[in-house]
Structure formats: C-alpha cells, structure tokens
C-alpha cells in the first residue's frame, strides 16, 4: 500500500464513529504505517488514535499514543509538528482526566503531567485557564475542599483562550461544582444561555443536560429534568465511553421513583461493566446500579454472557451485593492512592440513594409507576393466596357486578350450587363470595363425597388459566369422588371439563379428547338439554384447542339452537362458533355469530361475553372505524383482567384507521399493564409502540422504546423479531440524524442475516447502509456497502436489484473522487445491463436508463465526452415513457452540459429550454438548466437574452 493510500485510509477512519470499530481500524493502520516508515503519517495517526481512544471508551491506550507523540515532538522537531501543536497541547487535558480515573497510576504522576502542561502553556503564551480547571479537578477528586475552592476561583477569573474547554464543556463542569455545593439555582441560571446557543462539541449538549438533572429536580423543574434525561440519555446510550454519565441517569431514575426504568438501564448497560472505560466509571456505575437494584425487590435481572459466565437471570439482591462490593472495593483503591477517604464517602452516598419526593414520569412506554413484578428465584414457589384474599383482591374490579348476599342459613350444597350457577352466569363476585362462605362455615367439616367432589371441581374452576396443572389435578380428584358416590351426570360434567384442560397440552391430547367425547355421549343419554348442550360445546372447545376447526364446527352442530334454555351458555357457544368460522375463513358467518353473542351479552349484562364478542368483531370487519367502535364498547365492558387484549386490539385498529396519535396512548397503556402484571409480551408491544411513535413523527420516543423492545426481544430469544425491531430502530436513528448508531445497527443486522435464506434481506440492509453513508457524504464507505449489497443480490439471483446497487456504487465512487473504482463499477454495470436489455417492464427500463446516466457521469469526469453523450441517446424518452419525468429532465440537463462542452450550443438550447419549461420553478434542476442555457446563449452570441435569463433566476455569471 502506498503512502498516498495510507493517508486516504486515515481520512476514512477519521470519518468513522468513535468506538471499537474505529479503534480496530486505527490499530491495523498503525501497524502498516510503522512498516512504511513515514514519520509524519505515524505522528498524525497516533494523534488521531489518542482522540479515538478517549472517545471510544479505551482511554488507557491513549497514554501510550500521547507519550509517543510528545516524545517525538520534543526529541526531533519537524515542520509538520507545528501544525499539530494546538491538538497536542489540548491532549494534555485528556491525560489529566484519564490518569485520575485509574487508581494504579500514582497521584504524583498526574501532578507531574499537570506541571508539564502548565510549563508548555506558559511557554506558548497561552492562558492558564484550562490548567487551573484541571488542578481544580484533581483537588475535587481527592476531597481537598480548600484547594478545590482556590483553583475554582482561579479557573473562573482567568481569561479563556483557544485551549479552554468549549462553551458547553466549561459550564458543564461549573454546573457540576455548583450542584455539588448546593447552589442549584445558580447552576440552572448558568446553563440557560449555554443551552440556548449552538453547541458543536462531541460531548454536548448531553453532558450539560446530565449535569442539570439534579439541579432541575431540586429546583422544582420536573418537566425540564424529564426532557433533559430523555435527550441526554438518548445521545449517551450507544458509546461505552459514556458509562459514567449513564450511571448518573440510572441514579436519576432511582431518585425520581422510576425503579422499573432504572433497572432497564442497568440491564441494558450491565455488560459494559465487563469492559469499562476506566475503574472510576466502573465504580460509579456499580454504585448507581446497586442503589437501583435495592429498590427492585425480590426480582431478577438479565445478565448477558461474558468470558466464563453464561447469560442468565440473576437475583437483583445478589447482583446488588456483588456490585456494591465492586464499588466499595474500587473506592478503597482510589483512597489508598489519594491518601484520603473521599471516594469511599462519595460511594457510600451513591449506594444509599432511593426514591424521594414526587414521582416524575420518565418512560415513553410506561404510563404509571408500576410495581416491578416479583419473579421468584430458585425452586421455592410463592404461597397461593387464600380464597378470602382472592375474593377481596378482585371484588371491586372494573366491570364486575356486586356479589349477591349469601343467606346465613344456607347449607353446604346450597352454597356450592349458588357458586356453580354464578360461574355459569359469569358472576365471579358471587361465585367467590359463595365459596368463601362455604370455606368459612364448612371447610373443616366432614362432608359427603358428593359435596367434597363438588368443592374440588369448583376449586379447579377457580384456578382457570392461571394454573392449568393444578386445575387438572383437582378435576381428577373430583372425578374420582363423584364416581365413588355414583354421581354419573356430575362425574361426566367434570370429565368433560378435565378433557378440555388436557387438550391444552400435546402430551395429554388423546386422553382429553377421549374423555370429552365419552362425556358428551353419556350426557346425551342421561343429562338434561342444558347439560347436553354444554357437553357438545366442550367437545368443540377441545377440538378448537387442537386446531381441528371442521370437527369442532361439526360438534357445535349437535347443540340445540337454544342451548337447552341457558342463554349464558348460548352466548358462549355463539362466540365459540364465531371463532371457529373465522379460522376457516367463513367471515360473514363468523361476524353474524359474534354479533349474536354480542347481542345476548348486552341483554344479560355479561361484560366478559360482550368483550370477547367485540374483540372478535373488530378482527372480522373491513372498516377500521367499525373495529375501533367495537373496541370502544369492549373497553367499557371489560373487567380489569381483560383490559390488556382490548387495549392492544384497539391500538392496532386505531393505526389502521389512520389515528396513530390515539394508538400511541393505547399502546402505552398496554405496555404499562404488561409491566404491572409481569407479562413477557411487553417487548413485542414496545416494538409496536415504537412504530406508532415513528408514524406520528415522535422519533425520540420511538428510539427510546425500540431500544427497550430490542433488549426484551433478545432476552426472550426472539431473534427474528429483535432483528426486525433493529431495522425499525435504524430507520428511526437515521431520521434523527444519528447516522453512526443507525449504521451500527445495520451492520449488526447484516451480520445476523448471514444465512443463504436471508440473502435478499442482507442485501437490503447493506444497501440501506450505503444510502445513509452516501447522504452523509461518506462516499467511499458508501461505495463499499453498495458493492457488498450487490454481491448479496447476485448470490440471491436478483439481477435487477444487483444492477441498482452497482449503479449506486458507481455514483459513490464517482463522488469519492476514486475514478478508477468508478470506472471498474461502470464496467460491471454495463455487463449487468446487457443481460437485462430488451425487457420492457417499467422497473427494468428505469434501472437501465439510470445505469446509462451513471456511466455517462463517470465518463464525463474522465473527459470522455463523446462516449458519455452516446450512452444517453434515447434515455430521456424512455424515462418519460414510464412517467419518470424528473429523471428525464435530469438526464437532459446532463446532455445539455455535454453538448456545451463539445461546443454544440445550438443543439443544447432546445433541450435546456424543455427542462426549464417542465420543471418546478424553485427546483435545483431549474437553476442548473438556466445556468447552462445562459451559457449556451452566450456561445450563440445572444448576450442580452443570457443576461435576462440570469436576472430572472438570480444567477451570477461566475457561478
């Protein structure tokens, strides 16, 4: 590789985002540079490496590159050194900050570097303002209050110059000092003009916003604190170098009562603690994370795999103990180095942080302050609630009717019969009240086998979907007792219920189907009309669980039309029939069935049935507005337990109806309910919520929620869904102008999609990355991505897509000024175009035309004007034939330029006039065509017309 090539590589690396990728590229380049023995290049590369190590999260390596550059500068001065002197002096500040953060570096070494910094600043005639600031930082670090105050005064009173920290970073440090000394109002006042101005530093505005979190909070500016957290954390979250500031945000979440969000941030960044940028950052993060984990209760936290440690759910309490040990151990090391106890005292305060004051809502995905669900660790199950506790817990739930008063003289069978009837009428309150009364009055009494069996069967109903295994066990026991008591009808009723439960699992399906069918046949002989109807409904339910839709419908055909006179059962059967008809695409019949269930449910006042029927109806209607109306009714009727599916269905219907802002509210409520109930589906809902935020243009919230969703989906092992969410997130980042995080996600996606079945998707992702780079004027990198995309399209046998990617690669190399690469790309494009020539489909015609234009531009740049012009013959007409009028005008403008350069202005004039007449007045195309037309008129010796045209379009002749 020539020296010129190495310089080009260095320029490309300098354009890369800070992080592990840039560092790896720099270190590879350094090896080549040292082998090339170019001292100038070696110096500049190490200067770049120093900055990259600092901002890429590996500051310890910067000590080596800085020392090398300083030694080279001092030992053998060269003319090029002076061009980099300002940056070399600036790097002293990096060194002071970095050395403080490593307890193994003696404090004397830091003081020596500070003295050298002061000597060089004085020798160069520079202000000592930055020196005083960094002496303040050392004094503050070791806890020397008097020295810190002295150096702070000198820092504030010494004039600034070009080596002072930027207009955002200097006030950030001041805000931190004012906040630490209880002067919050001054801190906020100081920051206001800074935030109102333009901040171009890599560290701003996220650093000053982070410093303002507590001053905002303590001065009653909760809304400003929330906004500062959201914006700053979004900018910080992707770079390991920001671990210290991330810890500040975790602590802020803990203090403001956002325990769930604090734990989410801990989980998201916990693996950074395996490779922290410095011991100081690790200490701060460990302390802040400990305080958050101690507020989490008996829950678990997901910890990613690291060397020698598998990924696992770990106890929040045990992790808090581990991290507290990390924080206090590191603090002790710093104090031993510093000869003070300041860092240990500081860590102790961090470890004691907890929620205080009014809750400040921070999350874009969780509306309330939910209690983080308890997930027991180990094999000890939590004790089940008593019947009384369960009754009290849900007695006042939304949509539930008040319980009937239980007669004081009711006997055990009376109470169980009342519970049975209440269950069938969906009267859960009376059902529970009757059972509580039974347990209180007769729970310890000796009862007949039939009564005991009945209570066991009702206990099974209590368990429901929350404990299917428990319900199965109870039903088996009830069935045995009924058979011993020779209660055949009751036994077959329980056998049918047991059969339905067994068909919920693959292992017990055959037993379940046998039980439920035999039960229906016996009830057909011995039961009344209602029992017969219920028996065949249970057969249908069992078959529905096994997705045997046609057989299930046939079973329902045996149910009497009036369900044996039981309207509650009739409503349930209609709902089951509607679901089955939906599965076999008999949509009109399904809609009629659920409408019947909805009508009966309304008449009986059974919210559970109305809710289920409305949700089914919402799925079956074509008009999203009708679906929303059905969900509105479902929401009114739903019990608290049913609200989650209603919110989700309504949110999706609102999106389909073009009411995305309203959908956001429902998705937020759905996520909140999921978190409150400990349901793992919240990751999928966050994904949908992120998309809704994107649709309404709230991209910052979309990014925040999509990040949460990716973390949750990864945790569930749902890689396909996680990758689709990453794709969404990459688009959101691009929309926010956060190019590097978007590219990092697309690179990860391309790596994940490395299988042969994923080639089209891999190619699409690579092409999107190329497009982002191209729009950011990082053209050489864009060319590489387009080339990789084209290769993936080729392997996937997608020739038209391959042609498009190669065409875009050609443009990228052209604008990167790599003319050789551009010419090679043109040759490939020509070969692909030849294979597609003769096809008349509009997409093919379009790509062939634009490929010709790309080749013509490259040839124009090589002054091969005749060849370029020949390529464009007929291209504008072909583009107009497929209504690509803008592209046709673009090509005609290029033809006009070529004709002028070939000294053929008379031919150029009509072309350029056509472009002028057919393009939007304020477009760039019009200005370019007008300038070329004016030039043509000059060449045709018509200066007055040319001048008038320039005046009309506000053009300068020398443009």
PDB file of N, CA and C in Angstrom, residues 502-578:
ATOM      1  N   UNK A 502     -56.996 -31.036  29.358  1.00  0.00           N
ATOM      2  CA  UNK A 502     -55.924 -31.911  28.886  1.00  0.00           C
ATOM      3  C   UNK A 502     -55.544 -31.630  27.442  1.00  0.00           C
ATOM      4  N   UNK A 503     -56.500 -31.177  26.645  1.00  0.00           N
ATOM      5  CA  UNK A 503     -56.177 -30.895  25.236  1.00  0.00           C
ATOM      6  C   UNK A 503     -55.369 -29.619  25.065  1.00  0.00           C
ATOM      7  N   UNK A 504     -55.091 -28.922  26.162  1.00  0.00           N
ATOM      8  CA  UNK A 504     -54.245 -27.732  26.068  1.00  0.00           C
ATOM      9  C   UNK A 504     -52.773 -28.121  25.899  1.00  0.00           C
ATOM     10  N   UNK A 505     -52.423 -29.377  26.152  1.00  0.00           N
ATOM     11  CA  UNK A 505     -51.036 -29.813  26.014  1.00  0.00           C
ATOM     12  C   UNK A 505     -50.951 -30.940  24.997  1.00  0.00           C
ATOM     13  N   UNK A 506     -49.808 -31.038  24.307  1.00  0.00           N
ATOM     14  CA  UNK A 506     -49.624 -32.075  23.293  1.00  0.00           C
ATOM     15  C   UNK A 506     -49.584 -33.465  23.903  1.00  0.00           C
ATOM     16  N   UNK A 507     -49.035 -33.588  25.116  1.00  0.00           N
ATOM     17  CA  UNK A 507     -48.841 -34.909  25.710  1.00  0.00           C
ATOM     18  C   UNK A 507     -50.158 -35.592  26.080  1.00  0.00           C
ATOM     19  N   UNK A 508     -51.153 -34.812  26.493  1.00  0.00           N
ATOM     20  CA  UNK A 508     -52.382 -35.397  27.027  1.00  0.00           C
ATOM     21  C   UNK A 508     -53.568 -35.250  26.087  1.00  0.00           C
ATOM     22  N   UNK A 509     -53.300 -34.926  24.833  1.00  0.00           N
ATOM     23  CA  UNK A 509     -54.396 -34.648  23.904  1.00  0.00           C
ATOM     24  C   UNK A 509     -55.335 -35.832  23.731  1.00  0.00           C
ATOM     25  N   UNK A 510     -54.781 -37.005  23.480  1.00  0.00           N
ATOM     26  CA  UNK A 510     -55.638 -38.151  23.188  1.00  0.00           C
ATOM     27  C   UNK A 510     -56.520 -38.488  24.379  1.00  0.00           C
ATOM     28  N   UNK A 511     -55.961 -38.475  25.577  1.00  0.00           N
ATOM     29  CA  UNK A 511     -56.779 -38.727  26.767  1.00  0.00           C
ATOM     30  C   UNK A 511     -57.876 -37.691  26.889  1.00  0.00           C
ATOM     31  N   UNK A 512     -57.515 -36.428  26.643  1.00  0.00           N
ATOM     32  CA  UNK A 512     -58.505 -35.368  26.763  1.00  0.00           C
ATOM     33  C   UNK A 512     -59.647 -35.519  25.785  1.00  0.00           C
ATOM     34  N   UNK A 513     -59.326 -35.805  24.515  1.00  0.00           N
ATOM     35  CA  UNK A 513     -60.377 -35.965  23.509  1.00  0.00           C
ATOM     36  C   UNK A 513     -61.268 -37.156  23.836  1.00  0.00           C
ATOM     37  N   UNK A 514     -60.669 -38.245  24.318  1.00  0.00           N
ATOM     38  CA  UNK A 514     -61.461 -39.422  24.682  1.00  0.00           C
ATOM     39  C   UNK A 514     -62.419 -39.090  25.816  1.00  0.00           C
ATOM     40  N   UNK A 515     -61.921 -38.418  26.842  1.00  0.00           N
ATOM     41  CA  UNK A 515     -62.770 -38.056  27.982  1.00  0.00           C
ATOM     42  C   UNK A 515     -63.924 -37.155  27.568  1.00  0.00           C
ATOM     43  N   UNK A 516     -63.614 -36.132  26.789  1.00  0.00           N
ATOM     44  CA  UNK A 516     -64.639 -35.146  26.461  1.00  0.00           C
ATOM     45  C   UNK A 516     -65.698 -35.739  25.538  1.00  0.00           C
ATOM     46  N   UNK A 517     -65.297 -36.625  24.628  1.00  0.00           N
ATOM     47  CA  UNK A 517     -66.279 -37.256  23.731  1.00  0.00           C
ATOM     48  C   UNK A 517     -67.158 -38.255  24.490  1.00  0.00           C
ATOM     49  N   UNK A 518     -66.534 -39.062  25.340  1.00  0.00           N
ATOM     50  CA  UNK A 518     -67.329 -40.027  26.117  1.00  0.00           C
ATOM     51  C   UNK A 518     -68.306 -39.305  27.027  1.00  0.00           C
ATOM     52  N   UNK A 519     -67.837 -38.193  27.617  1.00  0.00           N
ATOM     53  CA  UNK A 519     -68.710 -37.424  28.495  1.00  0.00           C
ATOM     54  C   UNK A 519     -69.916 -36.893  27.729  1.00  0.00           C
ATOM     55  N   UNK A 520     -69.708 -36.392  26.522  1.00  0.00           N
ATOM     56  CA  UNK A 520     -70.817 -35.845  25.733  1.00  0.00           C
ATOM     57  C   UNK A 520     -71.822 -36.937  25.380  1.00  0.00           C
ATOM     58  N   UNK A 521     -71.319 -38.116  25.066  1.00  0.00           N
ATOM     59  CA  UNK A 521     -72.227 -39.207  24.709  1.00  0.00           C
ATOM     60  C   UNK A 521     -73.058 -39.629  25.915  1.00  0.00           C
ATOM     61  N   UNK A 522     -72.426 -39.718  27.095  1.00  0.00           N
ATOM     62  CA  UNK A 522     -73.186 -40.101  28.295  1.00  0.00           C
ATOM     63  C   UNK A 522     -74.218 -39.033  28.640  1.00  0.00           C
ATOM     64  N   UNK A 523     -73.830 -37.769  28.545  1.00  0.00           N
ATOM     65  CA  UNK A 523     -74.763 -36.688  28.858  1.00  0.00           C
ATOM     66  C   UNK A 523     -75.903 -36.633  27.853  1.00  0.00           C
ATOM     67  N   UNK A 524     -75.633 -37.038  26.600  1.00  0.00           N
ATOM     68  CA  UNK A 524     -76.721 -37.133  25.629  1.00  0.00           C
ATOM     69  C   UNK A 524     -77.790 -38.109  26.109  1.00  0.00           C
ATOM     70  N   UNK A 525     -77.378 -39.162  26.848  1.00  0.00           N
ATOM     71  CA  UNK A 525     -78.334 -40.181  27.316  1.00  0.00           C
ATOM     72  C   UNK A 525     -78.947 -39.813  28.663  1.00  0.00           C
ATOM     73  N   UNK A 526     -78.117 -39.246  29.560  1.00  0.00           N
ATOM     74  CA  UNK A 526     -78.573 -39.080  30.936  1.00  0.00           C
ATOM     75  C   UNK A 526     -78.849 -37.635  31.339  1.00  0.00           C
ATOM     76  N   UNK A 527     -78.296 -36.679  30.637  1.00  0.00           N
ATOM     77  CA  UNK A 527     -78.396 -35.295  31.064  1.00  0.00           C
ATOM     78  C   UNK A 527     -79.630 -34.591  30.537  1.00  0.00           C
ATOM     79  N   UNK A 528     -79.887 -33.400  31.076  1.00  0.00           N
ATOM     80  CA  UNK A 528     -80.971 -32.580  30.540  1.00  0.00           C
ATOM     81  C   UNK A 528     -80.462 -31.809  29.326  1.00  0.00           C
ATOM     82  N   UNK A 529     -81.321 -30.968  28.731  1.00  0.00           N
ATOM     83  CA  UNK A 529     -80.972 -30.280  27.488  1.00  0.00           C
ATOM     84  C   UNK A 529     -79.762 -29.359  27.686  1.00  0.00           C
ATOM     85  N   UNK A 530     -79.714 -28.665  28.819  1.00  0.00           N
ATOM     86  CA  UNK A 530     -78.577 -27.758  29.068  1.00  0.00           C
ATOM     87  C   UNK A 530     -77.284 -28.533  29.208  1.00  0.00           C
ATOM     88  N   UNK A 531     -77.339 -29.657  29.914  1.00  0.00           N
ATOM     89  CA  UNK A 531     -76.124 -30.469  30.101  1.00  0.00           C
ATOM     90  C   UNK A 531     -75.658 -31.074  28.787  1.00  0.00           C
ATOM     91  N   UNK A 532     -76.632 -31.461  27.939  1.00  0.00           N
ATOM     92  CA  UNK A 532     -76.250 -31.998  26.620  1.00  0.00           C
ATOM     93  C   UNK A 532     -75.557 -30.915  25.783  1.00  0.00           C
ATOM     94  N   UNK A 533     -76.157 -29.707  25.784  1.00  0.00           N
ATOM     95  CA  UNK A 533     -75.558 -28.608  25.010  1.00  0.00           C
ATOM     96  C   UNK A 533     -74.149 -28.295  25.506  1.00  0.00           C
ATOM     97  N   UNK A 534     -73.991 -28.227  26.823  1.00  0.00           N
ATOM     98  CA  UNK A 534     -72.670 -27.927  27.380  1.00  0.00           C
ATOM     99  C   UNK A 534     -71.665 -29.021  27.044  1.00  0.00           C
ATOM    100  N   UNK A 535     -72.121 -30.287  27.015  1.00  0.00           N
ATOM    101  CA  UNK A 535     -71.221 -31.397  26.687  1.00  0.00           C
ATOM    102  C   UNK A 535     -70.663 -31.269  25.283  1.00  0.00           C
ATOM    103  N   UNK A 536     -71.516 -30.965  24.311  1.00  0.00           N
ATOM    104  CA  UNK A 536     -71.031 -30.829  22.928  1.00  0.00           C
ATOM    105  C   UNK A 536     -70.202 -29.555  22.747  1.00  0.00           C
ATOM    106  N   UNK A 537     -70.512 -28.517  23.517  1.00  0.00           N
ATOM    107  CA  UNK A 537     -69.667 -27.314  23.465  1.00  0.00           C
ATOM    108  C   UNK A 537     -68.262 -27.625  23.966  1.00  0.00           C
ATOM    109  N   UNK A 538     -68.174 -28.453  24.998  1.00  0.00           N
ATOM    110  CA  UNK A 538     -66.852 -28.830  25.496  1.00  0.00           C
ATOM    111  C   UNK A 538     -66.081 -29.655  24.456  1.00  0.00           C
ATOM    112  N   UNK A 539     -66.775 -30.517  23.705  1.00  0.00           N
ATOM    113  CA  UNK A 539     -66.113 -31.249  22.616  1.00  0.00           C
ATOM    114  C   UNK A 539     -65.541 -30.259  21.601  1.00  0.00           C
ATOM    115  N   UNK A 540     -66.356 -29.261  21.245  1.00  0.00           N
ATOM    116  CA  UNK A 540     -65.899 -28.258  20.279  1.00  0.00           C
ATOM    117  C   UNK A 540     -64.684 -27.493  20.808  1.00  0.00           C
ATOM    118  N   UNK A 541     -64.702 -27.142  22.103  1.00  0.00           N
ATOM    119  CA  UNK A 541     -63.569 -26.417  22.692  1.00  0.00           C
ATOM    120  C   UNK A 541     -62.295 -27.260  22.665  1.00  0.00           C
ATOM    121  N   UNK A 542     -62.425 -28.533  22.988  1.00  0.00           N
ATOM    122  CA  UNK A 542     -61.256 -29.411  22.969  1.00  0.00           C
ATOM    123  C   UNK A 542     -60.669 -29.497  21.566  1.00  0.00           C
ATOM    124  N   UNK A 543     -61.529 -29.636  20.561  1.00  0.00           N
ATOM    125  CA  UNK A 543     -61.058 -29.707  19.173  1.00  0.00           C
ATOM    126  C   UNK A 543     -60.488 -28.361  18.716  1.00  0.00           C
ATOM    127  N   UNK A 544     -61.078 -27.290  19.227  1.00  0.00           N
ATOM    128  CA  UNK A 544     -60.548 -25.952  18.912  1.00  0.00           C
ATOM    129  C   UNK A 544     -59.122 -25.818  19.431  1.00  0.00           C
ATOM    130  N   UNK A 545     -58.870 -26.322  20.644  1.00  0.00           N
ATOM    131  CA  UNK A 545     -57.508 -26.248  21.191  1.00  0.00           C
ATOM    132  C   UNK A 545     -56.506 -26.973  20.298  1.00  0.00           C
ATOM    133  N   UNK A 546     -56.972 -28.019  19.616  1.00  0.00           N
ATOM    134  CA  UNK A 546     -56.079 -28.786  18.740  1.00  0.00           C
ATOM    135  C   UNK A 546     -56.132 -28.287  17.296  1.00  0.00           C
ATOM    136  N   UNK A 547     -56.839 -27.164  17.066  1.00  0.00           N
ATOM    137  CA  UNK A 547     -56.943 -26.532  15.749  1.00  0.00           C
ATOM    138  C   UNK A 547     -57.572 -27.464  14.711  1.00  0.00           C
ATOM    139  N   UNK A 548     -58.504 -28.252  15.163  1.00  0.00           N
ATOM    140  CA  UNK A 548     -59.265 -29.138  14.259  1.00  0.00           C
ATOM    141  C   UNK A 548     -60.616 -28.468  14.033  1.00  0.00           C
ATOM    142  N   UNK A 549     -60.568 -27.432  13.197  1.00  0.00           N
ATOM    143  CA  UNK A 549     -61.688 -26.499  13.077  1.00  0.00           C
ATOM    144  C   UNK A 549     -62.961 -27.169  12.553  1.00  0.00           C
ATOM    145  N   UNK A 550     -62.847 -27.941  11.502  1.00  0.00           N
ATOM    146  CA  UNK A 550     -64.043 -28.538  10.894  1.00  0.00           C
ATOM    147  C   UNK A 550     -64.723 -29.491  11.862  1.00  0.00           C
ATOM    148  N   UNK A 551     -63.956 -30.309  12.568  1.00  0.00           N
ATOM    149  CA  UNK A 551     -64.555 -31.232  13.534  1.00  0.00           C
ATOM    150  C   UNK A 551     -65.221 -30.467  14.673  1.00  0.00           C
ATOM    151  N   UNK A 552     -64.618 -29.389  15.092  1.00  0.00           N
ATOM    152  CA  UNK A 552     -65.198 -28.584  16.162  1.00  0.00           C
ATOM    153  C   UNK A 552     -66.530 -27.981  15.730  1.00  0.00           C
ATOM    154  N   UNK A 553     -66.574 -27.486  14.495  1.00  0.00           N
ATOM    155  CA  UNK A 553     -67.850 -26.944  13.992  1.00  0.00           C
ATOM    156  C   UNK A 553     -68.916 -28.026  13.922  1.00  0.00           C
ATOM    157  N   UNK A 554     -68.509 -29.219  13.518  1.00  0.00           N
ATOM    158  CA  UNK A 554     -69.469 -30.325  13.460  1.00  0.00           C
ATOM    159  C   UNK A 554     -70.006 -30.635  14.854  1.00  0.00           C
ATOM    160  N   UNK A 555     -69.163 -30.554  15.879  1.00  0.00           N
ATOM    161  CA  UNK A 555     -69.625 -30.804  17.244  1.00  0.00           C
ATOM    162  C   UNK A 555     -70.660 -29.770  17.661  1.00  0.00           C
ATOM    163  N   UNK A 556     -70.459 -28.527  17.268  1.00  0.00           N
ATOM    164  CA  UNK A 556     -71.429 -27.487  17.624  1.00  0.00           C
ATOM    165  C   UNK A 556     -72.757 -27.652  16.902  1.00  0.00           C
ATOM    166  N   UNK A 557     -72.726 -28.354  15.758  1.00  0.00           N
ATOM    167  CA  UNK A 557     -73.981 -28.595  15.045  1.00  0.00           C
ATOM    168  C   UNK A 557     -74.932 -29.465  15.867  1.00  0.00           C
ATOM    169  N   UNK A 558     -74.394 -30.211  16.840  1.00  0.00           N
ATOM    170  CA  UNK A 558     -75.222 -31.095  17.662  1.00  0.00           C
ATOM    171  C   UNK A 558     -75.814 -30.371  18.871  1.00  0.00           C
ATOM    172  N   UNK A 559     -75.482 -29.089  19.038  1.00  0.00           N
ATOM    173  CA  UNK A 559     -76.006 -28.306  20.155  1.00  0.00           C
ATOM    174  C   UNK A 559     -77.395 -27.776  19.787  1.00  0.00           C
ATOM    175  N   UNK A 560     -78.377 -27.944  20.639  1.00  0.00           N
ATOM    176  CA  UNK A 560     -79.703 -27.374  20.350  1.00  0.00           C
ATOM    177  C   UNK A 560     -79.633 -25.864  20.152  1.00  0.00           C
ATOM    178  N   UNK A 561     -80.526 -25.364  19.355  1.00  0.00           N
ATOM    179  CA  UNK A 561     -80.476 -23.945  18.974  1.00  0.00           C
ATOM    180  C   UNK A 561     -80.523 -23.024  20.178  1.00  0.00           C
ATOM    181  N   UNK A 562     -81.317 -23.389  21.218  1.00  0.00           N
ATOM    182  CA  UNK A 562     -81.441 -22.504  22.383  1.00  0.00           C
ATOM    183  C   UNK A 562     -80.499 -22.898  23.512  1.00  0.00           C
ATOM    184  N   UNK A 563     -79.582 -23.810  23.207  1.00  0.00           N
ATOM    185  CA  UNK A 563     -78.588 -24.262  24.210  1.00  0.00           C
ATOM    186  C   UNK A 563     -79.274 -24.782  25.455  1.00  0.00           C
ATOM    187  N   UNK A 564     -80.376 -25.470  25.252  1.00  0.00           N
ATOM    188  CA  UNK A 564     -81.080 -26.059  26.392  1.00  0.00           C
ATOM    189  C   UNK A 564     -81.727 -25.030  27.289  1.00  0.00           C
ATOM    190  N   UNK A 565     -82.010 -23.850  26.739  1.00  0.00           N
ATOM    191  CA  UNK A 565     -82.664 -22.806  27.525  1.00  0.00           C
ATOM    192  C   UNK A 565     -81.705 -21.960  28.350  1.00  0.00           C
ATOM    193  N   UNK A 566     -80.411 -22.206  28.246  1.00  0.00           N
ATOM    194  CA  UNK A 566     -79.422 -21.442  29.007  1.00  0.00           C
ATOM    195  C   UNK A 566     -78.837 -20.355  28.107  1.00  0.00           C
ATOM    196  N   UNK A 567     -79.296 -19.114  28.283  1.00  0.00           N
ATOM    197  CA  UNK A 567     -78.862 -18.032  27.409  1.00  0.00           C
ATOM    198  C   UNK A 567     -77.386 -17.681  27.627  1.00  0.00           C
ATOM    199  N   UNK A 568     -76.900 -17.869  28.836  1.00  0.00           N
ATOM    200  CA  UNK A 568     -75.468 -17.619  29.077  1.00  0.00           C
ATOM    201  C   UNK A 568     -74.630 -18.603  28.268  1.00  0.00           C
ATOM    202  N   UNK A 569     -75.052 -19.885  28.296  1.00  0.00           N
ATOM    203  CA  UNK A 569     -74.350 -20.891  27.502  1.00  0.00           C
ATOM    204  C   UNK A 569     -74.511 -20.603  26.019  1.00  0.00           C
ATOM    205  N   UNK A 570     -75.690 -20.139  25.600  1.00  0.00           N
ATOM    206  CA  UNK A 570     -75.919 -19.815  24.186  1.00  0.00           C
ATOM    207  C   UNK A 570     -74.965 -18.725  23.716  1.00  0.00           C
ATOM    208  N   UNK A 571     -74.725 -17.739  24.580  1.00  0.00           N
ATOM    209  CA  UNK A 571     -73.801 -16.663  24.208  1.00  0.00           C
ATOM    210  C   UNK A 571     -72.378 -17.206  24.038  1.00  0.00           C
ATOM    211  N   UNK A 572     -71.974 -18.085  24.949  1.00  0.00           N
ATOM    212  CA  UNK A 572     -70.620 -18.644  24.835  1.00  0.00           C
ATOM    213  C   UNK A 572     -70.482 -19.505  23.582  1.00  0.00           C
ATOM    214  N   UNK A 573     -71.510 -20.294  23.293  1.00  0.00           N
ATOM    215  CA  UNK A 573     -71.474 -21.160  22.106  1.00  0.00           C
ATOM    216  C   UNK A 573     -71.404 -20.311  20.836  1.00  0.00           C
ATOM    217  N   UNK A 574     -72.166 -19.231  20.797  1.00  0.00           N
ATOM    218  CA  UNK A 574     -72.126 -18.347  19.623  1.00  0.00           C
ATOM    219  C   UNK A 574     -70.727 -17.764  19.447  1.00  0.00           C
ATOM    220  N   UNK A 575     -70.094 -17.418  20.555  1.00  0.00           N
ATOM    221  CA  UNK A 575     -68.740 -16.873  20.489  1.00  0.00           C
ATOM    222  C   UNK A 575     -67.756 -17.929  19.992  1.00  0.00           C
ATOM    223  N   UNK A 576     -67.903 -19.158  20.497  1.00  0.00           N
ATOM    224  CA  UNK A 576     -67.014 -20.243  20.035  1.00  0.00           C
ATOM    225  C   UNK A 576     -67.228 -20.511  18.542  1.00  0.00           C
ATOM    226  N   UNK A 577     -68.488 -20.494  18.125  1.00  0.00           N
ATOM    227  CA  UNK A 577     -68.789 -20.740  16.714  1.00  0.00           C
ATOM    228  C   UNK A 577     -68.164 -19.640  15.846  1.00  0.00           C
ATOM    229  N   UNK A 578     -68.266 -18.406  16.292  1.00  0.00           N
ATOM    230  CA  UNK A 578     -67.680 -17.307  15.536  1.00  0.00           C
ATOM    231  C   UNK A 578     -66.175 -17.470  15.378  1.00  0.00           C
TER     232      UNK A 578
END
